[in-house]
Structure formats: structure tokens, C-alpha cells
mmCIF file of C-alpha atoms in Angstrom:
data_model
loop_
_atom_site.group_PDB
_atom_site.id
_atom_site.type_symbol
_atom_site.label_atom_id
_atom_site.label_comp_id
_atom_site.label_asym_id
_atom_site.label_seq_id
_atom_site.Cartn_x
_atom_site.Cartn_y
_atom_site.Cartn_z
ATOM 1 C CA MET A 1 101.041 86.162 99.234
ATOM 2 C CA PRO A 2 104.350 87.209 100.879
ATOM 3 C CA TYR A 3 106.521 89.510 98.817
ATOM 4 C CA SER A 4 109.418 87.067 98.986
ATOM 5 C CA MET A 5 107.323 84.420 97.247
ATOM 6 C CA THR A 6 106.355 86.760 94.424
ATOM 7 C CA LEU A 7 109.999 87.502 93.604
ATOM 8 C CA THR A 8 111.344 83.943 93.715
ATOM 9 C CA TYR A 9 111.938 81.841 90.614
ATOM 10 C CA LYS A 10 109.783 78.729 90.533
ATOM 11 C CA ASP A 11 110.241 75.963 88.014
ATOM 12 C CA GLU A 12 107.019 75.303 86.119
ATOM 13 C CA ASP A 13 106.076 72.622 83.622
ATOM 14 C CA SER A 14 105.257 75.178 80.949
ATOM 15 C CA ALA A 15 106.127 75.670 77.309
ATOM 16 C CA ILE A 16 107.950 78.930 78.062
ATOM 17 C CA HIS A 17 110.184 77.387 80.737
ATOM 18 C CA LYS A 18 111.291 74.684 78.293
ATOM 19 C CA ILE A 19 112.532 77.199 75.715
ATOM 20 C CA ASN A 20 116.297 77.736 75.630
ATOM 21 C CA VAL A 21 117.575 80.655 77.710
ATOM 22 C CA SER A 22 119.158 82.361 74.693
ATOM 23 C CA CYS A 23 115.845 82.408 72.825
ATOM 24 C CA LYS A 24 113.983 83.980 75.735
ATOM 25 C CA LEU A 25 116.708 86.562 76.293
ATOM 26 C CA ALA A 26 116.669 87.526 72.610
ATOM 27 C CA TRP A 27 112.905 88.071 72.590
ATOM 28 C CA LEU A 28 112.776 89.917 75.917
ATOM 29 C CA SER A 29 115.707 92.148 74.980
ATOM 30 C CA GLY A 30 113.943 92.985 71.736
ATOM 31 C CA VAL A 31 110.736 93.968 73.531
ATOM 32 C CA MET A 32 112.618 96.179 76.003
ATOM 33 C CA ILE A 33 114.646 97.916 73.285
ATOM 34 C CA LEU A 34 111.595 98.481 71.079
ATOM 35 C CA SER A 35 109.711 99.989 74.017
ATOM 36 C CA LEU A 36 112.471 102.601 74.279
ATOM 37 C CA ILE A 37 112.641 103.532 70.596
ATOM 38 C CA PHE A 38 108.892 103.607 69.879
ATOM 39 C CA ASP A 39 106.937 106.720 70.905
ATOM 40 C CA ASN A 40 103.581 105.912 69.337
ATOM 41 C CA PRO A 41 101.151 104.710 72.063
ATOM 42 C CA ILE A 42 99.633 102.173 69.654
ATOM 43 C CA TYR A 43 103.008 100.475 69.226
ATOM 44 C CA LEU A 44 103.656 100.595 72.984
ATOM 45 C CA LEU A 45 100.260 99.029 73.658
ATOM 46 C CA LEU A 46 101.063 96.323 71.116
ATOM 47 C CA LEU A 47 104.334 95.554 72.906
ATOM 48 C CA PHE A 48 102.511 95.231 76.223
ATOM 49 C CA LEU A 49 99.823 92.970 74.768
ATOM 50 C CA SER A 50 102.495 90.707 73.264
ATOM 51 C CA THR A 51 103.719 89.838 76.778
ATOM 52 C CA LEU A 52 100.302 88.610 77.976
ATOM 53 C CA PRO A 53 100.305 85.258 76.086
ATOM 54 C CA ILE A 54 103.791 84.584 77.468
ATOM 55 C CA VAL A 55 102.563 85.201 81.013
ATOM 56 C CA THR A 56 99.641 82.830 80.467
ATOM 57 C CA LEU A 57 101.731 80.070 78.881
ATOM 58 C CA ALA A 58 104.386 80.373 81.610
ATOM 59 C CA LYS A 59 101.735 80.001 84.372
ATOM 60 C CA ILE A 60 103.019 83.045 86.252
ATOM 61 C CA PHE A 61 99.922 85.247 86.036
ATOM 62 C CA SER A 62 99.404 85.715 89.798
ATOM 63 C CA ARG A 63 103.028 86.727 90.430
ATOM 64 C CA TRP A 64 103.069 88.875 87.283
ATOM 65 C CA LEU A 65 99.908 90.608 88.480
ATOM 66 C CA SER A 66 101.513 91.505 91.823
ATOM 67 C CA PHE A 67 104.334 93.251 89.944
ATOM 68 C CA MET A 68 101.916 95.047 87.642
ATOM 69 C CA LYS A 69 99.847 96.297 90.586
ATOM 70 C CA PHE A 70 102.981 97.927 91.947
ATOM 71 C CA THR A 71 103.703 99.389 88.499
ATOM 72 C CA LEU A 72 100.188 100.816 88.247
ATOM 73 C CA LEU A 73 100.782 102.604 91.555
ATOM 74 C CA LEU A 74 103.786 104.332 89.982
ATOM 75 C CA CYS A 75 101.895 105.423 86.866
ATOM 76 C CA PRO A 76 99.902 108.260 88.538
ATOM 77 C CA ILE A 77 103.158 109.530 90.061
ATOM 78 C CA ILE A 78 104.780 109.636 86.610
ATOM 79 C CA ILE A 79 101.800 111.500 85.162
ATOM 80 C CA LEU A 80 101.740 113.956 88.084
ATOM 81 C CA ILE A 81 105.472 114.705 87.863
ATOM 82 C CA ASN A 82 105.170 115.261 84.126
ATOM 83 C CA ILE A 83 102.254 117.667 84.654
ATOM 84 C CA LEU A 84 104.166 119.639 87.294
ATOM 85 C CA PHE A 85 107.440 120.018 85.413
ATOM 86 C CA SER A 86 106.253 120.123 81.803
ATOM 87 C CA ASN A 87 104.089 123.186 81.278
ATOM 88 C CA VAL A 88 104.491 123.252 77.506
ATOM 89 C CA GLY A 89 101.638 122.420 75.179
ATOM 90 C CA GLU A 90 99.046 124.358 73.236
ATOM 91 C CA HIS A 91 95.903 122.909 74.824
ATOM 92 C CA VAL A 92 95.686 124.184 78.415
ATOM 93 C CA VAL A 93 93.221 122.175 80.500
ATOM 94 C CA TYR A 94 93.606 124.201 83.697
ATOM 95 C CA ARG A 95 95.832 127.044 84.823
ATOM 96 C CA VAL A 96 96.607 127.341 88.532
ATOM 97 C CA PRO A 97 96.209 131.006 89.552
ATOM 98 C CA LEU A 98 98.804 130.786 92.336
ATOM 99 C CA GLN A 99 102.559 130.866 91.826
ATOM 100 C CA ILE A 100 104.253 127.692 93.038
ATOM 101 C CA PRO A 101 107.841 128.055 94.377
ATOM 102 C CA PHE A 102 110.531 126.823 91.940
ATOM 103 C CA ILE A 103 107.824 126.006 89.367
ATOM 104 C CA GLY A 104 106.001 129.267 88.738
ATOM 105 C CA TYR A 105 102.491 129.457 87.388
ATOM 106 C CA LEU A 106 101.390 125.905 86.727
ATOM 107 C CA ALA A 107 99.523 125.159 83.519
ATOM 108 C CA ILE A 108 98.098 121.664 83.107
ATOM 109 C CA THR A 109 98.123 120.843 79.404
ATOM 110 C CA LEU A 110 96.536 118.014 77.487
ATOM 111 C CA GLU A 111 99.889 117.234 75.880
ATOM 112 C CA SER A 112 101.642 116.740 79.228
ATOM 113 C CA ILE A 113 98.883 114.389 80.416
ATOM 114 C CA PHE A 114 99.060 112.245 77.281
ATOM 115 C CA PHE A 115 102.857 112.189 77.407
ATOM 116 C CA GLY A 116 102.714 110.995 81.027
ATOM 117 C CA VAL A 117 100.249 108.254 80.054
ATOM 118 C CA ALA A 118 102.546 107.131 77.216
ATOM 119 C CA MET A 119 105.554 107.005 79.544
ATOM 120 C CA SER A 120 103.497 104.996 82.044
ATOM 121 C CA LEU A 121 102.621 102.554 79.279
ATOM 122 C CA ARG A 122 106.314 102.275 78.418
ATOM 123 C CA LEU A 123 107.074 101.477 82.054
ATOM 124 C CA CYS A 124 104.394 98.763 82.030
ATOM 125 C CA VAL A 125 106.016 97.166 78.974
ATOM 126 C CA ILE A 126 109.459 97.126 80.585
ATOM 127 C CA MET A 127 108.166 95.807 83.910
ATOM 128 C CA SER A 128 106.099 93.099 82.209
ATOM 129 C CA ALA A 129 109.143 91.940 80.234
ATOM 130 C CA PHE A 130 111.267 92.065 83.389
ATOM 131 C CA THR A 131 108.833 89.863 85.320
ATOM 132 C CA ILE A 132 108.866 87.307 82.505
ATOM 133 C CA LEU A 133 112.672 87.364 82.616
ATOM 134 C CA THR A 134 112.671 86.903 86.398
ATOM 135 C CA PHE A 135 110.092 84.129 86.604
ATOM 136 C CA THR A 136 110.968 82.043 83.534
ATOM 137 C CA ILE A 137 114.790 82.022 83.615
ATOM 138 C CA HIS A 138 116.663 80.360 86.468
ATOM 139 C CA PRO A 139 119.350 82.659 87.964
ATOM 140 C CA ASP A 140 122.024 80.005 87.385
ATOM 141 C CA ASP A 141 121.023 79.632 83.733
ATOM 142 C CA LEU A 142 121.088 83.396 83.302
ATOM 143 C CA MET A 143 124.561 83.552 84.850
ATOM 144 C CA LEU A 144 125.872 80.780 82.593
ATOM 145 C CA GLN A 145 124.402 82.449 79.534
ATOM 146 C CA MET A 146 126.014 85.782 80.414
ATOM 147 C CA ILE A 147 129.385 84.072 80.829
ATOM 148 C CA LYS A 148 128.830 82.367 77.483
ATOM 149 C CA LEU A 149 128.302 85.814 75.948
ATOM 150 C CA LYS A 150 131.784 86.821 77.225
ATOM 151 C CA VAL A 151 130.471 89.056 79.998
ATOM 152 C CA PRO A 152 133.112 89.222 82.801
ATOM 153 C CA TYR A 153 132.192 86.507 85.263
ATOM 154 C CA ARG A 154 132.898 88.752 88.264
ATOM 155 C CA SER A 155 130.222 91.162 87.066
ATOM 156 C CA VAL A 156 127.897 88.252 86.362
ATOM 157 C CA MET A 157 128.436 86.931 89.874
ATOM 158 C CA VAL A 158 127.557 90.325 91.368
ATOM 159 C CA VAL A 159 124.319 90.449 89.375
ATOM 160 C CA SER A 160 123.487 86.852 90.273
ATOM 161 C CA LEU A 161 124.065 87.438 93.976
ATOM 162 C CA SER A 162 121.956 90.593 93.829
ATOM 163 C CA THR A 163 119.015 88.789 92.239
ATOM 164 C CA ARG A 164 119.225 86.118 94.928
ATOM 165 C CA PHE A 165 119.776 88.567 97.779
ATOM 166 C CA PHE A 166 116.696 90.720 97.178
ATOM 167 C CA PRO A 167 114.097 87.920 97.554
ATOM 168 C CA THR A 168 116.001 86.674 100.604
ATOM 169 C CA LEU A 169 115.838 90.165 102.073
ATOM 170 C CA LEU A 170 112.077 90.299 101.579
ATOM 171 C CA ARG A 171 111.735 86.836 103.105
ATOM 172 C CA ASP A 172 113.568 88.103 106.190
ATOM 173 C CA VAL A 173 111.157 91.034 106.369
ATOM 174 C CA ASP A 174 108.185 88.631 106.333
ATOM 175 C CA ILE A 175 109.723 86.512 109.104
ATOM 176 C CA LEU A 176 110.663 89.490 111.280
ATOM 177 C CA MET A 177 107.209 91.035 110.912
ATOM 178 C CA ASP A 178 105.617 87.734 111.976
ATOM 179 C CA VAL A 179 107.949 87.604 114.980
ATOM 180 C CA GLN A 180 106.977 91.134 116.018
ATOM 181 C CA ARG A 181 103.274 90.346 115.645
ATOM 182 C CA SER A 182 103.697 87.202 117.785
ATOM 183 C CA ARG A 183 105.101 89.467 120.514
ATOM 184 C CA GLY A 184 101.982 91.603 120.426
ATOM 185 C CA VAL A 185 103.440 94.538 118.476
ATOM 186 C CA GLU A 186 100.727 96.239 116.413
ATOM 187 C CA LEU A 187 102.603 97.027 113.213
ATOM 188 C CA ASP A 188 99.552 98.251 111.316
ATOM 189 C CA LYS A 189 98.152 100.538 113.988
ATOM 190 C CA GLU A 190 96.949 103.928 112.760
ATOM 191 C CA GLY A 191 99.396 106.803 112.690
ATOM 192 C CA VAL A 192 102.428 107.203 110.467
ATOM 193 C CA MET A 193 104.865 107.894 113.293
ATOM 194 C CA ARG A 194 103.601 104.912 115.289
ATOM 195 C CA LYS A 195 104.065 102.624 112.272
ATOM 196 C CA ILE A 196 107.621 103.893 111.785
ATOM 197 C CA ARG A 197 108.413 103.476 115.478
ATOM 198 C CA ASN A 198 107.080 99.906 115.573
ATOM 199 C CA ARG A 199 109.083 98.953 112.480
ATOM 200 C CA MET A 200 112.447 100.279 113.696
ATOM 201 C CA PRO A 201 113.415 96.979 115.434
ATOM 202 C CA ILE A 202 112.711 95.185 112.144
ATOM 203 C CA LEU A 203 115.081 97.513 110.300
ATOM 204 C CA ILE A 204 117.870 96.976 112.831
ATOM 205 C CA ALA A 205 117.487 93.180 112.766
ATOM 206 C CA LEU A 206 117.298 93.207 108.972
ATOM 207 C CA LEU A 207 120.529 95.196 108.697
ATOM 208 C CA SER A 208 122.277 92.835 111.106
ATOM 209 C CA ASN A 209 121.115 89.733 109.210
ATOM 210 C CA SER A 210 122.144 91.238 105.869
ATOM 211 C CA LEU A 211 125.667 92.055 107.058
ATOM 212 C CA GLU A 212 126.074 88.593 108.563
ATOM 213 C CA ARG A 213 124.861 86.949 105.356
ATOM 214 C CA ALA A 214 127.256 89.067 103.266
ATOM 215 C CA ILE A 215 130.181 87.952 105.442
ATOM 216 C CA GLN A 216 129.137 84.302 105.106
ATOM 217 C CA ILE A 217 128.947 84.586 101.312
ATOM 218 C CA ALA A 218 132.367 86.259 101.173
ATOM 219 C CA GLU A 219 133.910 83.511 103.326
ATOM 220 C CA ALA A 220 132.286 80.792 101.207
ATOM 221 C CA MET A 221 133.615 82.372 97.999
ATOM 222 C CA GLU A 222 137.097 82.663 99.482
ATOM 223 C CA ALA A 223 137.004 79.031 100.671
ATOM 224 C CA ARG A 224 136.185 77.976 97.110
ATOM 225 C CA ALA A 225 139.061 80.066 95.684
ATOM 226 C CA PHE A 226 136.759 82.307 93.688
ATOM 227 C CA GLY A 227 138.748 84.457 91.273
ATOM 228 C CA SER A 228 141.950 82.406 91.450
ATOM 229 C CA LYS A 229 141.719 81.471 87.765
ATOM 230 C CA GLU A 230 140.495 83.515 84.838
ATOM 231 C CA LYS A 231 139.280 80.484 82.909
ATOM 232 C CA ARG A 232 136.495 78.719 84.766
ATOM 233 C CA THR A 233 134.546 75.538 84.202
ATOM 234 C CA ALA A 234 130.877 74.958 84.934
ATOM 235 C CA TYR A 235 129.077 71.920 86.285
ATOM 236 C CA LYS A 236 126.045 72.635 84.126
ATOM 237 C CA LYS A 237 126.249 73.505 80.444
ATOM 238 C CA ILE A 238 123.594 75.110 78.272
ATOM 239 C CA ASP A 239 123.656 73.322 74.940
ATOM 240 C CA MET A 240 121.778 74.482 71.871
ATOM 241 C CA SER A 241 120.235 72.162 69.324
ATOM 242 C CA LYS A 242 119.586 72.960 65.676
ATOM 243 C CA LEU A 243 115.980 73.721 66.573
ATOM 244 C CA ASP A 244 117.179 76.179 69.233
ATOM 245 C CA TYR A 245 119.271 78.031 66.659
ATOM 246 C CA VAL A 246 116.268 78.279 64.334
ATOM 247 C CA ILE A 247 114.092 79.636 67.153
ATOM 248 C CA LEU A 248 116.867 82.027 68.219
ATOM 249 C CA ALA A 249 117.034 83.515 64.731
ATOM 250 C CA PHE A 250 113.257 83.841 64.777
ATOM 251 C CA MET A 251 113.372 85.570 68.202
ATOM 252 C CA PHE A 252 115.626 88.313 66.830
ATOM 253 C CA SER A 253 113.157 89.090 64.040
ATOM 254 C CA PRO A 254 110.925 91.468 66.094
ATOM 255 C CA LEU A 255 113.938 93.574 67.088
ATOM 256 C CA ILE A 256 115.391 93.712 63.567
ATOM 257 C CA PHE A 257 112.028 94.499 61.989
ATOM 258 C CA GLY A 258 111.232 97.074 64.686
ATOM 259 C CA VAL A 259 114.516 98.932 64.213
ATOM 260 C CA LEU A 260 114.047 98.966 60.435
ATOM 261 C CA ILE A 261 110.522 100.399 60.565
ATOM 262 C CA ARG A 262 111.642 102.944 63.171
ATOM 263 C CA LEU A 263 114.351 104.123 60.777
ATOM 264 C CA LEU A 264 111.564 104.517 58.199
ATOM 265 C CA ASP A 265 109.745 106.789 60.693
ATOM 266 C CA TYR A 266 107.089 104.272 61.708
ATOM 267 C CA GLY A 267 106.302 104.142 65.419
ATOM 268 C CA SER A 268 107.093 107.821 65.988
ATOM 269 C CA TYR A 269 104.661 110.259 67.573
ATOM 270 C CA ARG A 270 104.780 113.976 68.400
ATOM 271 C CA TYR A 271 103.359 115.068 71.760
ATOM 272 C CA TYR A 272 104.578 118.682 71.806
ATOM 273 C CA PRO A 273 103.684 121.436 71.098
ATOM 274 C CA ALA A 274 100.392 119.813 70.027
ATOM 275 C CA LEU A 275 99.276 116.200 69.895
ATOM 276 C CA GLN A 276 99.825 114.619 66.524
ATOM 277 C CA ALA A 277 96.752 113.131 64.850
ATOM 278 C CA VAL A 278 96.829 109.331 64.795
ATOM 279 C CA ARG A 279 96.378 108.178 61.216
ATOM 280 C CA MET A 280 96.233 104.597 60.088
ATOM 281 C CA ASP A 281 96.595 104.944 56.354
ATOM 282 C CA GLY A 282 98.934 103.695 53.671
ATOM 283 C CA VAL A 283 101.038 100.695 54.628
ATOM 284 C CA GLU A 284 101.143 101.390 58.380
ATOM 285 C CA PRO A 285 98.295 98.948 59.229
ATOM 286 C CA TRP A 286 100.261 96.233 57.437
ATOM 287 C CA VAL A 287 103.423 97.249 59.301
ATOM 288 C CA ILE A 288 101.594 96.935 62.625
ATOM 289 C CA LEU A 289 100.165 93.565 61.593
ATOM 290 C CA ALA A 290 103.605 92.251 60.617
ATOM 291 C CA LEU A 291 105.120 93.507 63.871
ATOM 292 C CA SER A 292 102.275 91.878 65.826
ATOM 293 C CA LEU A 293 102.923 88.492 64.245
ATOM 294 C CA LEU A 294 106.641 88.740 64.966
ATOM 295 C CA LEU A 295 106.064 89.829 68.578
ATOM 296 C CA PHE A 296 103.848 86.827 69.214
ATOM 297 C CA SER A 297 106.588 84.574 67.821
ATOM 298 C CA LEU A 298 107.763 83.457 71.280
ATOM 299 C CA ALA A 299 104.298 82.165 72.151
ATOM 300 C CA PHE A 300 104.016 80.327 68.833
ATOM 301 C CA SER A 301 107.557 78.958 69.067
ATOM 302 C CA SER A 302 107.116 77.696 72.634
ATOM 303 C CA ILE A 303 104.009 75.716 71.706
ATOM 304 C CA LEU A 304 105.747 74.327 68.611
ATOM 305 C CA TYR A 305 108.911 73.556 70.599
ATOM 306 C CA ARG A 306 107.018 71.602 73.233
ATOM 307 C CA GLY A 307 105.086 69.670 70.597
ATOM 308 C CA ILE A 308 108.278 68.670 68.784
ATOM 309 C CA ARG A 309 109.992 67.630 72.034
ATOM 310 C CA GLN A 310 107.069 65.409 72.990
ATOM 311 C CA PHE A 311 107.481 63.448 69.766
ATOM 312 C CA ASP A 312 111.273 63.052 70.202
#
């Protein structure tokens, strides 16, 4: 599948796509924020698992998987960098006998490995939530919602153009690579330098197309008097029903509950100087169960929302 296709929004007849934009933004923002404040790998794994039903219900699994494959390629790099630059930890797995410039004597510790794995898991949570945001919310709807939240519309326009420009850029890369192959250029021939040399014409053509497209967009915006008035109207409006407000309040519940339990020291974990023992005693299993139910609220709400709409 071309990269441009994997990054393009596609309208699907799914329960998730029918949910109001505000509800999806509330849930996704909550997942992203909780992934940053939780350190415990169990909580991070729970956040990641909560995105899987959404991916299935939204019918975006193949495109989501392409993003996650790229994320998994970054995970070993994160772990390796953490091992190289974090030599603290009580449990030394291996000590390199040679002195490395700017680093010194490298000691690979169990704590640094586990910390790198936890940070990789955090990245997977954020990327999974980001793919859901990209593939289930139309860019125009996202722009209108941001304006509705009193975000400056000039900034919103920049973000909207950026989200549209990147898939277009990748689509140009696909087209230019096909053109070069039709001319007999072997782009995938062995040798790093040969690959770079064969791809240089693509880079030049891509830069030229991008500059020309930027000029066309600027001229179109000027022809439509963009920025002449501070108060703007919109052709499409995002209205919220009473049911949407109920679901929106429900979508904020994971974030509110997560922040409260984090203030009560749940979801924390100590990696240094020694790994903290994972204990599931007291009320913590019930806390995790309650958080799980709240995190899966978007999946439950989308199914309920679609069922109610079918009877209207």
C-alpha cells in the first residue's frame, strides 16, 4: 500500500466515525495525557490495549498497523539510546571493558533496559491514539472544532494545511518513483550511495512541486480574502445533541479519574536506582479495573450511539 494512502483520511461507515468530533477529541486527549503522567508499565499497557477496540470498530486496522510497524522500528532505537546514555542502575547486565569517547565506560543495566521498554510502550500509546485521531476525524471537522474552542483560526489553518500537505507530499513521492522506474532507473539497486544518487532527481522534483503548490495555495487564500475579517462564518457547522453532551461528559471521565488516582500515587513506578517490585494488593486491582472500564467507554458509547441513531 502506498504511504500516501495510509496517511489519508477515509470516511467509513463505522460506529466510531459517527461519534461527534468533540467526544473523540476528549477521549483521545485523555489517553495521550494519561500516557504522559503514568509511569507504571501495567497502566501504559492498559492504555494501549484500550485503543485496540477503537481501531477495530473504526475499520482502520490495516492503516493503523502500518503506523505501528514504523513505531516498532523506533522502539529498539529508544532502548539503545537509553542504554548508551543512562549508565545508572544497581543491576549491571554487562560492562564494556573499552572506554567510549564522550560516554566513558559503558555499563548496561537492567534498569536502563526496562526504562527504555517502558518509554517505547508510551510511544506506542501516543502513536496509536494519533492514528485514531488522523483516520477517524475529518481535517475540516477538526479545524471547525478547534475554531469552536477559540483557538486562533490562523493557527488552525496552518495545522490543517500541514495535515493535508504531508499526505500530498507522500503521494508525489509515489508518483515520481513510478515515473523513474518507468524510465528504467533502478531505485532499489544494492549500494547505499547508488540508491542516494538515483533518488536525487526525485528530491529535486519534489522540492519544485512543493514550492509551486505552496504558491498556488497562497494565491488561492489571497483571492478569497483570507484574514480580512476577524469574525468568520463556516459553511458547515458541528452541532451537538443532548446525547452528544452526555457522551462528552462520559469521555472526560477517564482523564479525570486518571489524574485523581495519579495524585493518590497510583500509576507511579520507580526504575532507578533499582526496579520497584510490582505489587497488586489493596485497592489497586479495583483502581485498574475501574480505569479499564472508563477507558473502554468510547467503544461502548459508539456502539450505543449507533444503536440509538438507527431507531431515530
